[in-house]
Coordinates of C-alpha atoms and ligand atoms in Angstrom, one line a residue:
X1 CA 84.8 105.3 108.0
X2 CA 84.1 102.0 106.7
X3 CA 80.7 99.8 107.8
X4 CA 80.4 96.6 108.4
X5 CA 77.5 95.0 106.5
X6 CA 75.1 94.5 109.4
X7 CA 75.8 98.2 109.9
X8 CA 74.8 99.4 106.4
X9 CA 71.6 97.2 106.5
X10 CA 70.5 99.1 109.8
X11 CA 70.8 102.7 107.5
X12 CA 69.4 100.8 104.6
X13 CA 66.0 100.0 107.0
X14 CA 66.1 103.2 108.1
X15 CA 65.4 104.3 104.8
X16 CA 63.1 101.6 104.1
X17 CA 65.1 99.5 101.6
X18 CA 64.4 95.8 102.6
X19 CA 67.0 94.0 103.8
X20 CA 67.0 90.1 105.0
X21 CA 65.5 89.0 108.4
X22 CA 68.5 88.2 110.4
X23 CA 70.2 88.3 113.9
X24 CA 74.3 89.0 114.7
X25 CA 76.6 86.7 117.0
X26 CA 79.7 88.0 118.1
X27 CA 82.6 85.8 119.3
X28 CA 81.6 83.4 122.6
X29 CA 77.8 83.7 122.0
X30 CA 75.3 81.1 122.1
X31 CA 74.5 81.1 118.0
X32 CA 72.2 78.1 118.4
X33 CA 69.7 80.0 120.4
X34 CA 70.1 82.9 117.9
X35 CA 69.3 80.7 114.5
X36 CA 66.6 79.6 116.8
X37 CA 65.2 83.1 117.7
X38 CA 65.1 83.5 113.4
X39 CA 62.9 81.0 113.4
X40 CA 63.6 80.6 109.6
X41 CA 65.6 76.8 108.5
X42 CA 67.6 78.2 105.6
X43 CA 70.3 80.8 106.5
X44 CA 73.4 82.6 105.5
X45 CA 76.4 82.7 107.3
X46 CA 78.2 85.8 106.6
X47 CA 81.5 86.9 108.2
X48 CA 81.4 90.9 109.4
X49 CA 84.8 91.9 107.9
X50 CA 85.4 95.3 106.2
X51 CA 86.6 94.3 103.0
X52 CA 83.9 92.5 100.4
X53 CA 84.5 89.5 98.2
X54 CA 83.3 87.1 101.0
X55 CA 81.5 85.3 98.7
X56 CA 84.9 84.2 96.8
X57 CA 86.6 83.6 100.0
X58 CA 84.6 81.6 102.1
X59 CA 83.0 84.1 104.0
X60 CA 79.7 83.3 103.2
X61 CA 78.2 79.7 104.3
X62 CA 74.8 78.4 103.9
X63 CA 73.7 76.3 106.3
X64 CA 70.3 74.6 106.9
X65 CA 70.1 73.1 110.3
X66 CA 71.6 74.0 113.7
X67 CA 74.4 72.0 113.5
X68 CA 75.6 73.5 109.8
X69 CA 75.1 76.6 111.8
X70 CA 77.0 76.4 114.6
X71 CA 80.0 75.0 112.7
X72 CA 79.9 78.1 110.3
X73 CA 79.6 80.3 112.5
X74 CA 82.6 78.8 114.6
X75 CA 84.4 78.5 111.2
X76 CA 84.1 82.0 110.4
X77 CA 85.5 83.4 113.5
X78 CA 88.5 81.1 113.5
X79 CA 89.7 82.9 110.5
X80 CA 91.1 86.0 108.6
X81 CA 89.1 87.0 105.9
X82 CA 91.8 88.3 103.6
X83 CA 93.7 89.5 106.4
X84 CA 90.2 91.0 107.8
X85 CA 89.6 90.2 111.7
X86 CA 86.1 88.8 111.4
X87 CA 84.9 91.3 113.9
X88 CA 81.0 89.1 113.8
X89 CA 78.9 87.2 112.5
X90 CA 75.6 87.3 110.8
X91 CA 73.1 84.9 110.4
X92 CA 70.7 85.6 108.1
X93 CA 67.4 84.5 106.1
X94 CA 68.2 83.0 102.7
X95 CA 66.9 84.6 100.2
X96 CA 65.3 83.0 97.2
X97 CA 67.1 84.6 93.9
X98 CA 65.8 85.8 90.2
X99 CA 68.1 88.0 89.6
X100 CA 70.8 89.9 91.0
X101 CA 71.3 93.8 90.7
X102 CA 73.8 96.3 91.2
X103 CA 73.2 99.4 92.8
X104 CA 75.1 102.2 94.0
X105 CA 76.0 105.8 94.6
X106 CA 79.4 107.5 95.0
X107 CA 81.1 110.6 94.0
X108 CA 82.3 111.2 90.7
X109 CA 85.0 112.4 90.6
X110 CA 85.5 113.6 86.7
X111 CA 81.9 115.0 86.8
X112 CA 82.6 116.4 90.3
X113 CA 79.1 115.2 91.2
X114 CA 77.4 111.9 93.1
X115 CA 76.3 109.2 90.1
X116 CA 73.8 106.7 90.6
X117 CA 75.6 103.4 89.1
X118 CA 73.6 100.6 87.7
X119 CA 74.1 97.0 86.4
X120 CA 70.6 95.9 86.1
X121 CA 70.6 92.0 86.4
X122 CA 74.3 91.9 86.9
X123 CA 75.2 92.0 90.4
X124 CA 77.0 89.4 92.3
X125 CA 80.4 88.0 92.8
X126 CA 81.5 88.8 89.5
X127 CA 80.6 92.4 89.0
X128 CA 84.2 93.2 88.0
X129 CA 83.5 91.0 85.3
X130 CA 80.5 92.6 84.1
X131 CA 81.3 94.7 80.7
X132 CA 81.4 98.7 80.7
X133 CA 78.1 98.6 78.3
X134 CA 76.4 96.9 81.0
X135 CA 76.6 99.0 83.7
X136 CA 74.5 102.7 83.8
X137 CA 75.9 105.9 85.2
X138 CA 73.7 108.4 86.3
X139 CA 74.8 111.9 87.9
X140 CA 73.1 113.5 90.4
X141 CA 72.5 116.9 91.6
X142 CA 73.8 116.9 94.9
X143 CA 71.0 120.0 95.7
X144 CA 67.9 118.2 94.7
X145 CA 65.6 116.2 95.8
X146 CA 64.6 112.5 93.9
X147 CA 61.7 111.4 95.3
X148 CA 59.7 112.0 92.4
X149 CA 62.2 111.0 89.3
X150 CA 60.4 107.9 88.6
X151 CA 63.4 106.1 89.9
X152 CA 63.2 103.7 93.1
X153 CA 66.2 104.3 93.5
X154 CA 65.1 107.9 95.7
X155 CA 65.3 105.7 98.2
X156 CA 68.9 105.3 98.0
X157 CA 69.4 108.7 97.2
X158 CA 68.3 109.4 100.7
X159 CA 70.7 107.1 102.6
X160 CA 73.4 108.3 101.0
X161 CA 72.6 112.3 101.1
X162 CA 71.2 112.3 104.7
X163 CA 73.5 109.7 106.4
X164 CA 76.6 111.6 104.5
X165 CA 78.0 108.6 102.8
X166 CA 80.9 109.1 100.2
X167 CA 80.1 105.4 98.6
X168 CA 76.7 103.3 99.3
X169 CA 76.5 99.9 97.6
X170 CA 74.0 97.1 97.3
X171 CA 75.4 94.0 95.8
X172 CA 73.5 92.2 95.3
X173 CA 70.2 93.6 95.2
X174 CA 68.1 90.8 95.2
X175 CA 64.7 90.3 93.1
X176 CA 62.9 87.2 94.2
X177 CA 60.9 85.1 92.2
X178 CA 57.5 87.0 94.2
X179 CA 59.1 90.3 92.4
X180 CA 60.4 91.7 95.8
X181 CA 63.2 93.6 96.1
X182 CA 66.0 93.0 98.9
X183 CA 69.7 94.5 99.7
X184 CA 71.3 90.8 100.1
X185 CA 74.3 92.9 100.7
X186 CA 75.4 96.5 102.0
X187 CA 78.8 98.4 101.9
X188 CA 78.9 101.8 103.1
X189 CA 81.6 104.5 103.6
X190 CA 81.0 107.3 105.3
X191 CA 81.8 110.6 104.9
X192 CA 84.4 111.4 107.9
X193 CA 84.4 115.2 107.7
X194 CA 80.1 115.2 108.2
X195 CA 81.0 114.0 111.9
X196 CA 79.9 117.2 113.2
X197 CA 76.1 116.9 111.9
X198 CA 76.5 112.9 112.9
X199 CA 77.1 112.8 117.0
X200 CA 75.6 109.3 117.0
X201 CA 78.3 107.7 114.7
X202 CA 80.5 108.2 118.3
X203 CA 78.3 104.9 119.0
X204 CA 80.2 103.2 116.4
X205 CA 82.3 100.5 117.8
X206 CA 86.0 101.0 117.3
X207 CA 87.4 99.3 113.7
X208 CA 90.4 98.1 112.0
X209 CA 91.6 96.5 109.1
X210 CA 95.0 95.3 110.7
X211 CA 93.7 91.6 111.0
X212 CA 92.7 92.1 114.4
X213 CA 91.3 94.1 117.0
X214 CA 92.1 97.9 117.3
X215 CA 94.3 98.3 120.4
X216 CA 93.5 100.7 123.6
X217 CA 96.4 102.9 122.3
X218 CA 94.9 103.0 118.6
X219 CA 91.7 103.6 120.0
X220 CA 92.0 106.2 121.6
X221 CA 94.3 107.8 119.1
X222 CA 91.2 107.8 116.4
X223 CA 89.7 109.7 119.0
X224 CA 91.7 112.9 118.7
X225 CA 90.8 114.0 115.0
X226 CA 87.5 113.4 116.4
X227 CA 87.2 116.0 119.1
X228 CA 87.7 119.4 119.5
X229 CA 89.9 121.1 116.7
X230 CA 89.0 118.6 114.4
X231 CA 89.0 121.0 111.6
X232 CA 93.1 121.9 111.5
X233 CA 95.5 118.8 110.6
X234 CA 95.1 115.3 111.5
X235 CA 96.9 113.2 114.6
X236 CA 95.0 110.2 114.8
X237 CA 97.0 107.7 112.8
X238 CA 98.5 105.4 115.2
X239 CA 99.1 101.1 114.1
X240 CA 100.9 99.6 117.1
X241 CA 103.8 97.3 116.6
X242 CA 106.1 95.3 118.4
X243 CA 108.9 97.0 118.7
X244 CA 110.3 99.5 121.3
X245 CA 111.0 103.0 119.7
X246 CA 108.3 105.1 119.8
X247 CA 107.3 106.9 116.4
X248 CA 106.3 110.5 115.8
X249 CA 106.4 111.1 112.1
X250 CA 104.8 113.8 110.6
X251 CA 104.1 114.3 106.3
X252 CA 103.1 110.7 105.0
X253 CA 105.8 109.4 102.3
X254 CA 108.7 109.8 103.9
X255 CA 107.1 108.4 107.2
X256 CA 106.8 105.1 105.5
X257 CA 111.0 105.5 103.8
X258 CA 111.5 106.3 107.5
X259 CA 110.3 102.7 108.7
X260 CA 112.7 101.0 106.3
X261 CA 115.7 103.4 107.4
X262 CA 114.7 102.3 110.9
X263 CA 114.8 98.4 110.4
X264 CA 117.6 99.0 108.2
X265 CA 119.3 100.8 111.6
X266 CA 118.7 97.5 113.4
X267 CA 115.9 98.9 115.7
X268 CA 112.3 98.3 115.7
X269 CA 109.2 100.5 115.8
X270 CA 106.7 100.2 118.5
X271 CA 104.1 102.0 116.8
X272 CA 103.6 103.4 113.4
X273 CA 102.8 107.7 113.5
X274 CA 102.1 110.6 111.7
X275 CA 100.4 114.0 112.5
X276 CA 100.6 116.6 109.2
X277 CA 98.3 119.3 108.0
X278 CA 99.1 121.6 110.6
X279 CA 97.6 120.1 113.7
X280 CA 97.2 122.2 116.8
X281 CA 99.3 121.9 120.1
X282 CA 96.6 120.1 121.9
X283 CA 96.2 117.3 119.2
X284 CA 99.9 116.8 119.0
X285 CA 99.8 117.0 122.7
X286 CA 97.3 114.1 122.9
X287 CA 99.2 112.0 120.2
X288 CA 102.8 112.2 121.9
X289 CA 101.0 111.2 125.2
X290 CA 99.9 107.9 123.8
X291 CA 102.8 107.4 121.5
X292 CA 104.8 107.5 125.1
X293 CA 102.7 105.1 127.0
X294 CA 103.5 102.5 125.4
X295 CA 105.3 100.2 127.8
X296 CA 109.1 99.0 127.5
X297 CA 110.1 101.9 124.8
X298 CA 113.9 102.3 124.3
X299 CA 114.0 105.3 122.2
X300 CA 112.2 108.0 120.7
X301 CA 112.2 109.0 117.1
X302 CA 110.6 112.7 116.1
X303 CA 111.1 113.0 112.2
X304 CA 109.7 114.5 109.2
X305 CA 111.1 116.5 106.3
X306 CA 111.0 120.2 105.8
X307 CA 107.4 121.2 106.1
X308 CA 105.7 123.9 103.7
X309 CA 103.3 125.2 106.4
X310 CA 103.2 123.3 109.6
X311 CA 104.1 125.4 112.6
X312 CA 107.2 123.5 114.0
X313 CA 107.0 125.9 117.3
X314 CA 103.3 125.5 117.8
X315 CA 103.8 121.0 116.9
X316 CA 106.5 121.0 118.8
X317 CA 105.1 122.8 121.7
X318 CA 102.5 119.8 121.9
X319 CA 105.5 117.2 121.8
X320 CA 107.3 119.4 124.6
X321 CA 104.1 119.3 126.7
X322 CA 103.7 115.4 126.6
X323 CA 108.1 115.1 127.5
X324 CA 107.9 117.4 130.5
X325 CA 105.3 114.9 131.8
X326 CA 106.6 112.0 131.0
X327 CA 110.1 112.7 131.0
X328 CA 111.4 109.3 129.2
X329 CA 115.4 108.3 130.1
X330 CA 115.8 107.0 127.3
X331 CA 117.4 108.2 124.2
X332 CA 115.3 110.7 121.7
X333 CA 116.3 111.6 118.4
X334 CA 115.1 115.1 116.6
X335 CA 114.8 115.3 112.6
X336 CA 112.6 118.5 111.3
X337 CA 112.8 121.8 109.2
X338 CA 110.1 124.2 108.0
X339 CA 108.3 127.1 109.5
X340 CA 109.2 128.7 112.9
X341 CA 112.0 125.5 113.5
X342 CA 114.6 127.8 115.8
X343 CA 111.5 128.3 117.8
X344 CA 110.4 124.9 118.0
X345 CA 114.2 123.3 118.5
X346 CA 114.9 126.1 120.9
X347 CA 111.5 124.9 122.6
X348 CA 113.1 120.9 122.5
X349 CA 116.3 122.1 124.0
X350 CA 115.0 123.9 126.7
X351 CA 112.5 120.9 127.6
X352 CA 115.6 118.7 127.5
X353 CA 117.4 120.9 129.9
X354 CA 114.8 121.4 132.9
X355 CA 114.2 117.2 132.4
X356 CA 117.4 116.4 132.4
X357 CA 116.6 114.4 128.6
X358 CA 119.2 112.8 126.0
X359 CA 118.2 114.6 123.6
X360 CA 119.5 115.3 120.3
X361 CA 118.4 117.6 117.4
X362 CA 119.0 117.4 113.4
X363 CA 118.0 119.8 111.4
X364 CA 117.7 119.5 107.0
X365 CA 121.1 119.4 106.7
X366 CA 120.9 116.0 108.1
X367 CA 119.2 113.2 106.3
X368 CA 116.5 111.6 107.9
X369 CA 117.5 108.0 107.1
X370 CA 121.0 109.1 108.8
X371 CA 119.0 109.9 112.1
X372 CA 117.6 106.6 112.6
X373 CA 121.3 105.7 112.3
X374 CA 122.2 107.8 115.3
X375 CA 119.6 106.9 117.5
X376 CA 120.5 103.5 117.4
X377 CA 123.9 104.2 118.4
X378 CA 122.9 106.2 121.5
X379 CA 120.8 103.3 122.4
X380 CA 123.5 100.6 121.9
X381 CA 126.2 103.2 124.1
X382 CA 123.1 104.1 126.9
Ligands
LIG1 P1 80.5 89.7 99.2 O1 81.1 88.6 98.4 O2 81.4 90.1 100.3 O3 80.1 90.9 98.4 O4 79.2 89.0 100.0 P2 77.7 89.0 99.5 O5 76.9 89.4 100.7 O6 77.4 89.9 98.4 O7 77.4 87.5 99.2 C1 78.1 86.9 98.1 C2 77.1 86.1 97.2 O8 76.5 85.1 98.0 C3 76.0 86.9 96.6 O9 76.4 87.6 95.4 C4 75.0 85.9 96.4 O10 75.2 85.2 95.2 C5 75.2 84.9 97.5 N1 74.2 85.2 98.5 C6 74.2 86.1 99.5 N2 73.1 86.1 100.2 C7 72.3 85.2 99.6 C8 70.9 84.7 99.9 O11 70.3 85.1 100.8 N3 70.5 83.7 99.0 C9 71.2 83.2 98.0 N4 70.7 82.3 97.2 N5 72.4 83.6 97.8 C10 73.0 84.6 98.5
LIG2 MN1 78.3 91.8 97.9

């Protein structure tokens, strides 16, 4: 999971890396009282997106009076910053800048360990820019300890060990002319799969990178790799569209072929889906039952290729549970192979029976692109 920036400065604190003074509107706010309550003339407007490079696309405004303020600010949230919902806003003491660092920690992946990466006096915008002999790389040892290395940077260390982060980034860090040191910036993402030793990161408001808000639907999708059974497969990729056939996809690549087959077939997706890895029953269960809420579906399309080591039965048996209660009219259309698949299209067929469904089943010896083909013909003749 990805922070926002006023989110990463709150774990920064924590840790007791300065970070600006500053206070954070959201959308129909009064922002004048809130640059008020600062108390401080000089600010930065900063849009709360989840992608960086704000500063190169007007996402960052300085303003000096109320009235620059409340204009930014109003600015900001009439906007996409690149394709970003700006999900808030933060106002924020300007600081005064000498110099501007880079600092930050991530995983290795050639070294297989967490390196501390430098580029001592050149952070900023431009840190692409800034030449390979500039920057410093320093592994870590993920078991030990740094508080006495000689290196302020412990402090960092910290952050990202205890709050499980997979990348932590300060950019800039800013020295002032005083010789202070201050995170003008903070990008964090989190480790997803140290969710267990973090309950309070439920607390985290929901997030997307669609260009606007998470819907109910997506939302509570997220929720199911985050409950129980998190540990086997994943089912909590869900993007709603505006179509009217439901999705279930499971395996990635072909999932996304299979949107083109389906636009090709003259239909349109309601949702975009897929569950792979294995996932219980219960998650599948959970995902089908949103996938299926969706108001003013027309059809249903379950596909995937021929799976190495998901259970169809036990998938399927999820997908079954969520038909027998919903029991849609409308046409479904059945693409899977791989382990246990007479049980799990034996399961379908009964389910269709008792339910009385238009149902139909394909197997590998169908194509998946031809399926999307046949579902729209039962749609067009029901
Ligand atoms: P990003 O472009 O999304 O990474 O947004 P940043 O928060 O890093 O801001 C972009 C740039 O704006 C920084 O590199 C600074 O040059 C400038 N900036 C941000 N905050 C301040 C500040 O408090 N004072 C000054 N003088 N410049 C700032
Ligand atoms: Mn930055």
């Amino acid at each position: 999971m990805n922070l926002y920036e006023w989110e990463g400065k709150e774990l920064l604190k924590k840790h007791g890396i300065a970070v600006p003074k500053s206070v954070l509107v959201r959308r129909g706010e009064d922002f004048a009282a809130a640059y008020r309550s600062l108390n401080i003339p000089s600010v930065v407007v900063k849009a709360q997106v989840l992608s960086g490079k704000r500063g190169k696309n007007n996402g960052v405004i300085f303003a000096n009076t109320e009235q620059e303020v409340i204009d930014a600010v109003q600015k900001l949230f009439e906007k996409t910053i690149l394709g970003q919902f700006v999900n808030a806003v933060l106002i924020e003491e300007k600081l005064e800048i000498k110099k501007e660092h880079y600092v930050s920690i991530t995983y290795e992946t050639l070294d297989a360990s967490p390196v501390l990466i430098l580029g001592w006096g050149k952070g900023g915008v431009d840190i692409e820019d800034v030449a390979a002999k500039d920057i410093m790389k320093i592994s870590y040892d993920i078991r030990r300890e740094y508080a006495d290395s000689g290196l302020e940077t412990h402090q960092l260390w910290n952050v990202f060990r205890q709050e499980d982060a997979r990348l932590v980034e300060i950019n800039p860090l800013v020295e002032t002319p005083s010789g202070k040191f201050i995170a003008a910036d903070a990008k964090f993402a989190l480790d997803d799969d140290a969710f267990f030793r973090h309950k309070d990161w439920e607390n985290y408001e929901a997030r997307s990178m669609l260009g606007r808000l998470p819907t109910e639907r997506e939302v509570a999708v997220q929720q199911i790799d985050a409950g129980e059974g998190y540990y086997r497969g994943t089912a909590g990729k869900y993007i709603e569209m505006d179509g009217n056939i439901a999705i279930l996809f499971s395996g990635g690549g072909a999932s996304i072929a299979n949107m083109d087959a389906l636009i090709k077939a003259g239909l349109s997706p309601a949702n975009y889906t897929e569950y792979s890895g294995n996932p219980p029953r219960e998650k599948v269960h959970a995902l089908a039952k949103i996938v299926l809420s969706k108001p003013g579906l027309k059809g249903l399309w379950i596909a995937g290729g021929v799976a190495n080591f998901t259970n169809i039965a036990d998938t399927f048996a999820g997908i079954v549970d969520a038909l027998d209660e919903i029991k849609p009219s409308y046409p479904i259309v059945i693409r899977r192979a791989g382990p246990f698949e007479k049980e799990g299209m034996r399961l379908m067929r009964k389910c269709a029976e008792r339910n009385n469904l238009n149902i139909q089943i394909f197997g590998k010896e169908t194509s998946m692109s031809e399926t999307a083909n046949i579902l729209a013909t039962q749609i067009n003749k029901s």
